PDB file of C-alpha atoms in Angstrom:
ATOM      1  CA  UNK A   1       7.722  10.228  -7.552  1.00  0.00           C
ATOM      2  CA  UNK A   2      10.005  12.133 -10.282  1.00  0.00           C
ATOM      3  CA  UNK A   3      10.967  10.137 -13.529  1.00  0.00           C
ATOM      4  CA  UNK A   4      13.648   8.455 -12.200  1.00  0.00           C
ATOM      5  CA  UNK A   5      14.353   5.620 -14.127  1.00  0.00           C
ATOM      6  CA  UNK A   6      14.677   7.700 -17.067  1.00  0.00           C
ATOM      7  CA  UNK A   7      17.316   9.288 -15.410  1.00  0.00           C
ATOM      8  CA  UNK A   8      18.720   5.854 -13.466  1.00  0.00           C
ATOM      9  CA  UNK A   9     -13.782  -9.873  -0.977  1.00  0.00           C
ATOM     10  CA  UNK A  10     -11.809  -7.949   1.498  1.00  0.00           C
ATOM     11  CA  UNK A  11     -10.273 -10.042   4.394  1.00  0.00           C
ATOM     12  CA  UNK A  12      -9.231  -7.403   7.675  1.00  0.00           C
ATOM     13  CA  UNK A  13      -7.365  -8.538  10.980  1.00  0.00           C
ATOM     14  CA  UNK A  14      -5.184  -6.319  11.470  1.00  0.00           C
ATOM     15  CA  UNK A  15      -8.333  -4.854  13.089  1.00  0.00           C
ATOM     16  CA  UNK A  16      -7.524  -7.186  16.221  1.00  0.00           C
ATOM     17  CA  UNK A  17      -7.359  -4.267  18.778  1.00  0.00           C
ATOM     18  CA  UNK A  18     -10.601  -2.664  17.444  1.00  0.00           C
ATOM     19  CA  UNK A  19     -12.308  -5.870  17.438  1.00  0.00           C
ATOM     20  CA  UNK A  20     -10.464  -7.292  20.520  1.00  0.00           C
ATOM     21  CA  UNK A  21     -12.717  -3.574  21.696  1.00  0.00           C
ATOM     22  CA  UNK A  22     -15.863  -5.106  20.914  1.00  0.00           C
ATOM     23  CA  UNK A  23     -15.024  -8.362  22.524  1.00  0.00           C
ATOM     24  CA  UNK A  24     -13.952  -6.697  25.575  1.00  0.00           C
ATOM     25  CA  UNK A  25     -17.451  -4.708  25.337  1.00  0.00           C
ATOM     26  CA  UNK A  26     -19.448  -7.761  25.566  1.00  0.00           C
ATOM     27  CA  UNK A  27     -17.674  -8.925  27.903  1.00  0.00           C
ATOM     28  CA  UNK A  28     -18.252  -6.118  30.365  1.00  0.00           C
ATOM     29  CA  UNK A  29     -21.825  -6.710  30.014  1.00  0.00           C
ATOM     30  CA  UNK A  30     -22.360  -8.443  32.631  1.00  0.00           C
ATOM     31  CA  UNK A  31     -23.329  -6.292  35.418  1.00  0.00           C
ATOM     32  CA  UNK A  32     -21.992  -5.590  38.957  1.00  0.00           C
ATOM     33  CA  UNK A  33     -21.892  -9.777  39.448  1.00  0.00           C
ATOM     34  CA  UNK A  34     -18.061 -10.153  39.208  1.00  0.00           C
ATOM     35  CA  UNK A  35     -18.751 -12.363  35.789  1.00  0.00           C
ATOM     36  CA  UNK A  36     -21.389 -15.043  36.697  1.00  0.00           C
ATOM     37  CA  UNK A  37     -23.552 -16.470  34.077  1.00  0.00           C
ATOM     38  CA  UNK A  38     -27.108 -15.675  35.085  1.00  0.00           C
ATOM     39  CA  UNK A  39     -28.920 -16.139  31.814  1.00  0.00           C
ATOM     40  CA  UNK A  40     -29.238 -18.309  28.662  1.00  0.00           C
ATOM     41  CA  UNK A  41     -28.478 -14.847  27.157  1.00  0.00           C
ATOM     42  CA  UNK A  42     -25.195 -14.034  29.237  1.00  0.00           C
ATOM     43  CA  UNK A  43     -24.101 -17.948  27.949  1.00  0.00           C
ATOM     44  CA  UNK A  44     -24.719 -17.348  24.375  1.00  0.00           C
ATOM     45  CA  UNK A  45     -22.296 -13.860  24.968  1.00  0.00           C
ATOM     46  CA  UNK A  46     -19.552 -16.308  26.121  1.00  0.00           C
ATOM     47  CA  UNK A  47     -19.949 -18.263  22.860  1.00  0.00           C
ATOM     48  CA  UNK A  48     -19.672 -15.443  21.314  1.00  0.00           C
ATOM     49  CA  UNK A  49     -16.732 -13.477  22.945  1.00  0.00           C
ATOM     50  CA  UNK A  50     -14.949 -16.856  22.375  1.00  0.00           C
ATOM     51  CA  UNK A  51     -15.545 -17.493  18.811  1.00  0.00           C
ATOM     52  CA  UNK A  52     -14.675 -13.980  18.036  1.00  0.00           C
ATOM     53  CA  UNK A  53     -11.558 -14.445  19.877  1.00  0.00           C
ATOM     54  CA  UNK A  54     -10.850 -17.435  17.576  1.00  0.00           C
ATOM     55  CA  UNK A  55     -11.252 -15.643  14.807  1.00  0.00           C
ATOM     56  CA  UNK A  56      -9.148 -12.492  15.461  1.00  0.00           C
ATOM     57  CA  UNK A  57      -6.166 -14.340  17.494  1.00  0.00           C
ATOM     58  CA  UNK A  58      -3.871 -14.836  14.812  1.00  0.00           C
ATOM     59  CA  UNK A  59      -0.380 -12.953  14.839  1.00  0.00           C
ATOM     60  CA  UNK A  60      -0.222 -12.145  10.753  1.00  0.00           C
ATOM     61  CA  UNK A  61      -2.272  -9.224   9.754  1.00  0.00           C
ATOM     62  CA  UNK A  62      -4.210  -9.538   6.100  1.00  0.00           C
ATOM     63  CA  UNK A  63      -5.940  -7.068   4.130  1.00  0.00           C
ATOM     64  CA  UNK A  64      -7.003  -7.691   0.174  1.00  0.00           C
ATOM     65  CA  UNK A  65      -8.884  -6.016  -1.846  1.00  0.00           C
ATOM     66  CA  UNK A  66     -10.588  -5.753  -5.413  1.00  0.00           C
ATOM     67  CA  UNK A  67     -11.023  -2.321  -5.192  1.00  0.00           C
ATOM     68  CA  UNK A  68     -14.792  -2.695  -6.463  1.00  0.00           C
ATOM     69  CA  UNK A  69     -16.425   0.229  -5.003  1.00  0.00           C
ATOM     70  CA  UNK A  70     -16.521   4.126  -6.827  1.00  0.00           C
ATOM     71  CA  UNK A  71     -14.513   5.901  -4.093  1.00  0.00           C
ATOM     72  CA  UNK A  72     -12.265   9.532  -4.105  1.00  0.00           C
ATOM     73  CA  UNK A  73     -10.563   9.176  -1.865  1.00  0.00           C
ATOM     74  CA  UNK A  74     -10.259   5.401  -1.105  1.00  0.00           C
ATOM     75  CA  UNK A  75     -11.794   4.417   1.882  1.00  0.00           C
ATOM     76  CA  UNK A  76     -13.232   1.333   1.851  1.00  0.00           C
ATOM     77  CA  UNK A  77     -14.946   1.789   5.025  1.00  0.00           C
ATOM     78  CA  UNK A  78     -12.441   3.429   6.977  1.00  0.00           C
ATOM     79  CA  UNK A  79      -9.583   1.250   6.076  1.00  0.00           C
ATOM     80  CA  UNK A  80      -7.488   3.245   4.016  1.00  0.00           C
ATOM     81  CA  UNK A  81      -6.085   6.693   5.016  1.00  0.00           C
ATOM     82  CA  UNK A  82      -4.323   9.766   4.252  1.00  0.00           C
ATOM     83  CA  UNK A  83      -3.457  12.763   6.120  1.00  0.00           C
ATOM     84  CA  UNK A  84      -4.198  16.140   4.751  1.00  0.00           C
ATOM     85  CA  UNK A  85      -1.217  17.191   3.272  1.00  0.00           C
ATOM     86  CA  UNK A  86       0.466  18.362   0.053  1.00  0.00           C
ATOM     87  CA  UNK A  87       0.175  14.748  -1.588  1.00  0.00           C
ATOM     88  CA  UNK A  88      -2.958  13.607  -3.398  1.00  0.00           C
ATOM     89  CA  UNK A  89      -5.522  11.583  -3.161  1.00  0.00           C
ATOM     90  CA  UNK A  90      -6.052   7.776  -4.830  1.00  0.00           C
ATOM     91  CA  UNK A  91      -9.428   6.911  -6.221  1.00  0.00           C
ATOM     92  CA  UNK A  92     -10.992   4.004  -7.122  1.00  0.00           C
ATOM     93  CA  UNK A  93     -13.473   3.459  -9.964  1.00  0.00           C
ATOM     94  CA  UNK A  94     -14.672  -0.037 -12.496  1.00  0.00           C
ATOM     95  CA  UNK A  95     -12.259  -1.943 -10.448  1.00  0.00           C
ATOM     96  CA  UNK A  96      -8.895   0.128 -11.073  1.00  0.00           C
ATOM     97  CA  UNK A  97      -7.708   1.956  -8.380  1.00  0.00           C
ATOM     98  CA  UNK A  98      -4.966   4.897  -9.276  1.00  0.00           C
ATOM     99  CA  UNK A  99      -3.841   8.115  -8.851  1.00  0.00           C
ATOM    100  CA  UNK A 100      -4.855  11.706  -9.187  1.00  0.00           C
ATOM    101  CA  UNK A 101      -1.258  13.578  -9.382  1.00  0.00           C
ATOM    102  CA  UNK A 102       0.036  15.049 -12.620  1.00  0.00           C
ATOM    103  CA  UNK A 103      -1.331  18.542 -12.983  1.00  0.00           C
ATOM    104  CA  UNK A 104       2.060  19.881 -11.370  1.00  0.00           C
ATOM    105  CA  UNK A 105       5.386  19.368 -12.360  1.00  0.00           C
ATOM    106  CA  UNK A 106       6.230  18.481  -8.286  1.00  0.00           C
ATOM    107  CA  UNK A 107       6.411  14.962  -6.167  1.00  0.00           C
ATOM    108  CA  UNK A 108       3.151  15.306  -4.804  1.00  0.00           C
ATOM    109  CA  UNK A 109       2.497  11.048  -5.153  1.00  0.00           C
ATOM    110  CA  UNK A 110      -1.005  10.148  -4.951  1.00  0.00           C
ATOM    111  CA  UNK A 111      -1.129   7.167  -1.746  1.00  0.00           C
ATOM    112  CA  UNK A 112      -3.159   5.821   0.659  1.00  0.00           C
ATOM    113  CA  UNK A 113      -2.532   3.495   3.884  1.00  0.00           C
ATOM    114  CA  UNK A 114      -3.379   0.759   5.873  1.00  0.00           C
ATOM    115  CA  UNK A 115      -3.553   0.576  10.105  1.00  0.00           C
ATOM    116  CA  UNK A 116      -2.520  -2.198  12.309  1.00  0.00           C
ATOM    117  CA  UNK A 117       0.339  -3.749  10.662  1.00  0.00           C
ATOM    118  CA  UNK A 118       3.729  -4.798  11.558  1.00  0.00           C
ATOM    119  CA  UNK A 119       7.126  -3.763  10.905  1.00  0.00           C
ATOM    120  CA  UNK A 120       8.040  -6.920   8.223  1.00  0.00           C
ATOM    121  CA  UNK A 121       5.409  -6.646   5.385  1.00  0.00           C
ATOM    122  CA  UNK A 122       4.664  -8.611   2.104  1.00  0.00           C
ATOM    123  CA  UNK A 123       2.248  -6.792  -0.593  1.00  0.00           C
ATOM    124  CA  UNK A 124       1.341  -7.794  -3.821  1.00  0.00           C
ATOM    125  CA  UNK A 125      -0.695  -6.413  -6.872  1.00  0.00           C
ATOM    126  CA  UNK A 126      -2.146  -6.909 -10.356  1.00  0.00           C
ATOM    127  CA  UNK A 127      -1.222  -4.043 -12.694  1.00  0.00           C
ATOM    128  CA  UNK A 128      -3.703  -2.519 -15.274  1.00  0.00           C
ATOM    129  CA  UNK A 129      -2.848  -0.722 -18.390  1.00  0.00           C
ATOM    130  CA  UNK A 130      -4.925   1.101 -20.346  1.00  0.00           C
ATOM    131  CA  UNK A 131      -4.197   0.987 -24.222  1.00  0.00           C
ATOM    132  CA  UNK A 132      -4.572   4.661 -23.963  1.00  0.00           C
ATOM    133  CA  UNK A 133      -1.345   5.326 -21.607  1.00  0.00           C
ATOM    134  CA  UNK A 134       0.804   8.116 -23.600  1.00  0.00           C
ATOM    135  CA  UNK A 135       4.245   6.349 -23.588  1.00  0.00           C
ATOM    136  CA  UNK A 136       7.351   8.199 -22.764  1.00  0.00           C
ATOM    137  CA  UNK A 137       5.794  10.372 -19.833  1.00  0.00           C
ATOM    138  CA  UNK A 138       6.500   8.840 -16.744  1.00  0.00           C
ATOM    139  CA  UNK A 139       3.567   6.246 -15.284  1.00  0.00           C
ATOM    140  CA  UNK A 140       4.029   4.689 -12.060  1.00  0.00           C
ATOM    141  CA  UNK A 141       2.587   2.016  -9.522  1.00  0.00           C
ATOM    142  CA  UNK A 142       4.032   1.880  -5.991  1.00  0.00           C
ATOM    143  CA  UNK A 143       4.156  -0.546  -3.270  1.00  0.00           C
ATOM    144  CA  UNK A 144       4.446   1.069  -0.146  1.00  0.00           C
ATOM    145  CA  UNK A 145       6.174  -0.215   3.022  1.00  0.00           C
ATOM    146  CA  UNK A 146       6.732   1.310   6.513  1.00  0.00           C
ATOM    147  CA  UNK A 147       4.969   4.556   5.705  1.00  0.00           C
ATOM    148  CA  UNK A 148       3.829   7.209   8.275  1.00  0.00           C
ATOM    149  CA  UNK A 149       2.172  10.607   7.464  1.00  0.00           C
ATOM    150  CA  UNK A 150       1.276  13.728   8.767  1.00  0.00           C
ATOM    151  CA  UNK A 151       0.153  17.589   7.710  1.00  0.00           C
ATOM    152  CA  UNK A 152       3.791  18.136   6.853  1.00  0.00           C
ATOM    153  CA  UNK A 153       5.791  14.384   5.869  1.00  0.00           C
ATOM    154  CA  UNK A 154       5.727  11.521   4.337  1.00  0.00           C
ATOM    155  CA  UNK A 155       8.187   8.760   5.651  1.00  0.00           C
ATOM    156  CA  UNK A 156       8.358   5.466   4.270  1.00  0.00           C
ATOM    157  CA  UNK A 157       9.721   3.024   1.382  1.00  0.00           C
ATOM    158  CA  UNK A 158       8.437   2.775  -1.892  1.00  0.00           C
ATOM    159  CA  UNK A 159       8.485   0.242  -4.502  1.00  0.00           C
ATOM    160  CA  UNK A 160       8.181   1.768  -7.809  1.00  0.00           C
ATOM    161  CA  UNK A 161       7.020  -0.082 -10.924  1.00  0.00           C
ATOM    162  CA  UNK A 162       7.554   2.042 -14.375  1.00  0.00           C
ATOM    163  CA  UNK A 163       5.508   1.383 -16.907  1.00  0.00           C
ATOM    164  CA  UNK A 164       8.272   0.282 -18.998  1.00  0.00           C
ATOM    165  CA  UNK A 165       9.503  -2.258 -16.542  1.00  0.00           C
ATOM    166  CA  UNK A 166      11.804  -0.246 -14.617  1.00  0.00           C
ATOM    167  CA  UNK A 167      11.903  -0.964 -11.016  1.00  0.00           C
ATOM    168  CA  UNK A 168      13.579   1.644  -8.077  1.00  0.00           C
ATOM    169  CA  UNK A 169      13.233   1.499  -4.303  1.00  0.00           C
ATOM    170  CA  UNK A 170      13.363   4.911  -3.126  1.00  0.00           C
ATOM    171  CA  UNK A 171      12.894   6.425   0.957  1.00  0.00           C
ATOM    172  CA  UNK A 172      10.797   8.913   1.597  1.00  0.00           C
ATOM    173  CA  UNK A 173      12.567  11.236   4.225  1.00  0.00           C
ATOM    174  CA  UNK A 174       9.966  13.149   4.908  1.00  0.00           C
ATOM    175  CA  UNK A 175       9.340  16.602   3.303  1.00  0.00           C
ATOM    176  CA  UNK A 176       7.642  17.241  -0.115  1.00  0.00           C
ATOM    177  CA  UNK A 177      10.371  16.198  -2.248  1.00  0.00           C
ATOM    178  CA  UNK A 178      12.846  15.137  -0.176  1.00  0.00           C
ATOM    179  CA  UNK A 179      13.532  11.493  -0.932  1.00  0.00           C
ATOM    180  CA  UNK A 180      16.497   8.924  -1.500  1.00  0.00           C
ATOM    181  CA  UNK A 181      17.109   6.544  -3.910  1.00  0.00           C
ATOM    182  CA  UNK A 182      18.506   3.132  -2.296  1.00  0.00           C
ATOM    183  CA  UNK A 183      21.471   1.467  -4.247  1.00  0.00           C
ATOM    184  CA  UNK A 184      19.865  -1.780  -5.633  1.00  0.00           C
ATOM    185  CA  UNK A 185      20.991  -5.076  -6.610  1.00  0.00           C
ATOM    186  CA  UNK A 186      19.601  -7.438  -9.197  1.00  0.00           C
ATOM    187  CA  UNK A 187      18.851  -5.862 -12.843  1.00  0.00           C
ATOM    188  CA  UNK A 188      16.543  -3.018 -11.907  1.00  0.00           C
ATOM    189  CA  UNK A 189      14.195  -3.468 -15.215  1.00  0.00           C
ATOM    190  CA  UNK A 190      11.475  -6.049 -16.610  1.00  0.00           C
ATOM    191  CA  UNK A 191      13.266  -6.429 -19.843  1.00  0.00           C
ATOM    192  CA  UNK A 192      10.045  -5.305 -21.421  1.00  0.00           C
ATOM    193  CA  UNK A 193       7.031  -2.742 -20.686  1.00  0.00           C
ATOM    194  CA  UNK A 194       4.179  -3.781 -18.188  1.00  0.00           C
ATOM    195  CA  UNK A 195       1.113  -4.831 -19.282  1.00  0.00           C
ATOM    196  CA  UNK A 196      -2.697  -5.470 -17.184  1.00  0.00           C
ATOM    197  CA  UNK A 197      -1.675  -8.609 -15.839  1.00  0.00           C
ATOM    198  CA  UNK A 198       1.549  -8.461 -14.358  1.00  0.00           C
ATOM    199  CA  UNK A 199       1.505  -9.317 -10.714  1.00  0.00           C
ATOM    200  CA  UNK A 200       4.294  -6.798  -8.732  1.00  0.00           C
ATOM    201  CA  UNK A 201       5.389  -7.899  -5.107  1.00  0.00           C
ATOM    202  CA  UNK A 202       7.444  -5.636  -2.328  1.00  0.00           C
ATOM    203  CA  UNK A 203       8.793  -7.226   0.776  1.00  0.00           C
ATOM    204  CA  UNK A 204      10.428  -5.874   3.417  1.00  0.00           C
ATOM    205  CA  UNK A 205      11.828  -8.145   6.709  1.00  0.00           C
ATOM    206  CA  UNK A 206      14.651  -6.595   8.919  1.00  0.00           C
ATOM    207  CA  UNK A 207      16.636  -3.809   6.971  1.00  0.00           C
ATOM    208  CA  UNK A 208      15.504  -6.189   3.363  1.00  0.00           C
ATOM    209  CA  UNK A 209      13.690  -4.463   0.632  1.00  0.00           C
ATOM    210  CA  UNK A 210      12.727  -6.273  -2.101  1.00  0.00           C
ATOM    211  CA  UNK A 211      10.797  -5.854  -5.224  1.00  0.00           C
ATOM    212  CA  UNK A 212       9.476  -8.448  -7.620  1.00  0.00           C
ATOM    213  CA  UNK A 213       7.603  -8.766 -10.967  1.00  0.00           C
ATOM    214  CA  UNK A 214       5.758 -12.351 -11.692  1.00  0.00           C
ATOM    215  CA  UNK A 215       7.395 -13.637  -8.987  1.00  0.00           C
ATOM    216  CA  UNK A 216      10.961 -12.452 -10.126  1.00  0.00           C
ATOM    217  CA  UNK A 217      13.630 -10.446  -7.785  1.00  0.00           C
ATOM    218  CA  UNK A 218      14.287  -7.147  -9.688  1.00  0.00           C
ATOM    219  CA  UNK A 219      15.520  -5.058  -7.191  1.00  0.00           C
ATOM    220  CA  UNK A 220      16.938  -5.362  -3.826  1.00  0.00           C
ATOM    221  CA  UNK A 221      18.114  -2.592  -0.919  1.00  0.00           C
ATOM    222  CA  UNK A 222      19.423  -2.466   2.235  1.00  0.00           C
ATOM    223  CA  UNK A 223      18.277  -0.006   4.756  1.00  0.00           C
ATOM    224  CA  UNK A 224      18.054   0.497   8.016  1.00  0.00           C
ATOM    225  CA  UNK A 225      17.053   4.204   8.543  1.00  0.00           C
ATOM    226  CA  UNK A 226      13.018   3.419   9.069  1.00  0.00           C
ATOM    227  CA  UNK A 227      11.587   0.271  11.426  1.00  0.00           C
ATOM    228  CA  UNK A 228       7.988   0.917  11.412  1.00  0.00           C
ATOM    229  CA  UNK A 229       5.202   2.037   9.459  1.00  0.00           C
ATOM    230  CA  UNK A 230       1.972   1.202   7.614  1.00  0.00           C
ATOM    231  CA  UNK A 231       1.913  -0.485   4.425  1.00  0.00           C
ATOM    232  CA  UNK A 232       0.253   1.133   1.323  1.00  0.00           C
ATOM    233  CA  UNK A 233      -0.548   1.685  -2.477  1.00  0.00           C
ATOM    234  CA  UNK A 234       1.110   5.176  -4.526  1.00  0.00           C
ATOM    235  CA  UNK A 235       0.918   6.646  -7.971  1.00  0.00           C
ATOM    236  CA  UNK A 236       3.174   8.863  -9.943  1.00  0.00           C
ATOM    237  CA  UNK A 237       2.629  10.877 -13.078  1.00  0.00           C
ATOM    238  CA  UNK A 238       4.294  13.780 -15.034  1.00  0.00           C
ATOM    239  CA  UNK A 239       2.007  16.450 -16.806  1.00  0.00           C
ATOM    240  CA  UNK A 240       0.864  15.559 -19.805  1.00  0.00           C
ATOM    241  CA  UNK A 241       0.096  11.307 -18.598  1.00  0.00           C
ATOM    242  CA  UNK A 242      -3.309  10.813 -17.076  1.00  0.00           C
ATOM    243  CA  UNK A 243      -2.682   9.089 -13.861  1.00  0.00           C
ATOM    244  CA  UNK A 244      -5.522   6.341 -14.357  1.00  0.00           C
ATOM    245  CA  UNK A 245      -4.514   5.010 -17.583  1.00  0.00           C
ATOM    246  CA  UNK A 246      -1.535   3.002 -14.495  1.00  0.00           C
ATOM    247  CA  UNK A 247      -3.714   1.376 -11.895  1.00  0.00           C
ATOM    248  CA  UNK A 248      -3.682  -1.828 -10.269  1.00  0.00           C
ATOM    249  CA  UNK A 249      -6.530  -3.959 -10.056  1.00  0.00           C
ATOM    250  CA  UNK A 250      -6.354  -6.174  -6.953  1.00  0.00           C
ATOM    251  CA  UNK A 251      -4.018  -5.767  -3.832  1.00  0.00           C
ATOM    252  CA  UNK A 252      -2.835  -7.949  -0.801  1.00  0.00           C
ATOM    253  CA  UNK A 253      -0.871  -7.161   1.905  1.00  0.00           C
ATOM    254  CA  UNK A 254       0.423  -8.882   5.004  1.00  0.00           C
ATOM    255  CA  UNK A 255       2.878  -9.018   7.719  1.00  0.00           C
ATOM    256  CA  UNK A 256       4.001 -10.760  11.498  1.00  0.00           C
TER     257      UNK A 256
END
């Protein structure tokens, strides 16, 4: 997104129906015998079937990552996403992942998404700063929350993290370009520029957003205009910053 505030191991289940698939898949197995056990091999199934059931069954959804593999785009086996549109892609390389935007003067955020969570979401990352970023042209990391895509929009919230510590929670409303900024509570800013180590945090439960730096509220909206979505990472530069000198070295994400 613009410059606003200038101006102002991986763990997967929420993968339980894909896997809940594969269970069911085993299970049909069986034959024509209306589910009798008729082998040592058709018991061992059930074992299985069960303990896979055990494993997937519970209601919060959890993805982390250390983003350790050389990808552009992001995939990590299927797991992230983004639909071809005018936005850009996120890579991944030496354990950073970050953006690709920045050759155009236009809001074309670099993000990628998650599958299979629920509406109230929790995410968290570790930010990484090269000693190279060229201060005063706009570097951002972004925590986002209820997002859905397509060829043509973007809808969502996003958590923005400046590299100087500013913090904005902004909606995207769809089109290229066509977002809000929420009215926030709390102080908005750090205090001081990020450096590689700072852990930021977004939340959102009911109409709640909520951003955090080491654990402290910066910024908090209200809104009530978007109830569901995926959760996901974003990156924002102007031309003349290099969109991987503002990455973010681990992520974790949940929700109910």
């Amino acid at each position: 997104m613009p410059d606003r505030m200038s101006v102002g191991s991986k763990i997967l289940l929420g993968l339980f129906p894909v896997v809940m698939l594969a269970v069911l898949g085993l299970a049909g197995c069986g034959g024509g015998n209306g589910g009798a056990v008729e082998s040592n091999a058709d018991s061992t199934q059930g074992s299985t079937v069960q303990a896979l059931a055990e494993i997937v069954a519970p209601s919060t959804q959890n993805y982390t990552t250390n983003f350790d593999l050389t990808e552009d785009p992001i995939s990590e086996g299927g797991v992230w996403r983004r639909a071809s549109n005018a936005w850009t892609n996120v890579r991944t390389a030496n354990g950073i992942a970050f953006g690709t935007n920045g050759t155009a003067d236009i809001y074309d955020d670099s993000y990628a998404l998650l599958s299979g969570f629920g509406p109230d979401q929790q995410a968290e990352a570790v930010v990484f700063r090269s000693p190279s970023l060229a201060t005063g042209v706009t570097h951002e990391v972004e925590l986002l929350l209820r997002m859905s895509d397509d060829a043509n929009n973007v809808r969502g919230y996003e958590c923005l993290f400046n590299y100087f510590g500013g913090v904005q929670i902004v909606r995207w409303n769809g089109a290229l370009g066509d977002f809000t900024v929420l009215p926030t509570s709390d102080v908005g800013r750090l205090g001081r520029e990020l450096v590689s180590g700072d852990v930021i945090k977004a939340t959102i439960v009911g109409n709640v957003i909520s951003a955090y730096i080491n654990g402290a509220l910066i910024a908090q909206a209200i809104d009530s205009a978007i109830t569901s979505g995926q959760p996901g990472i974003g990156f924002f530069t102007r031309p003349g910053g290099n969109s991987a000198h503002l990455g973010l070295t681990s992520y974790t994400v949940s929700s109910n």
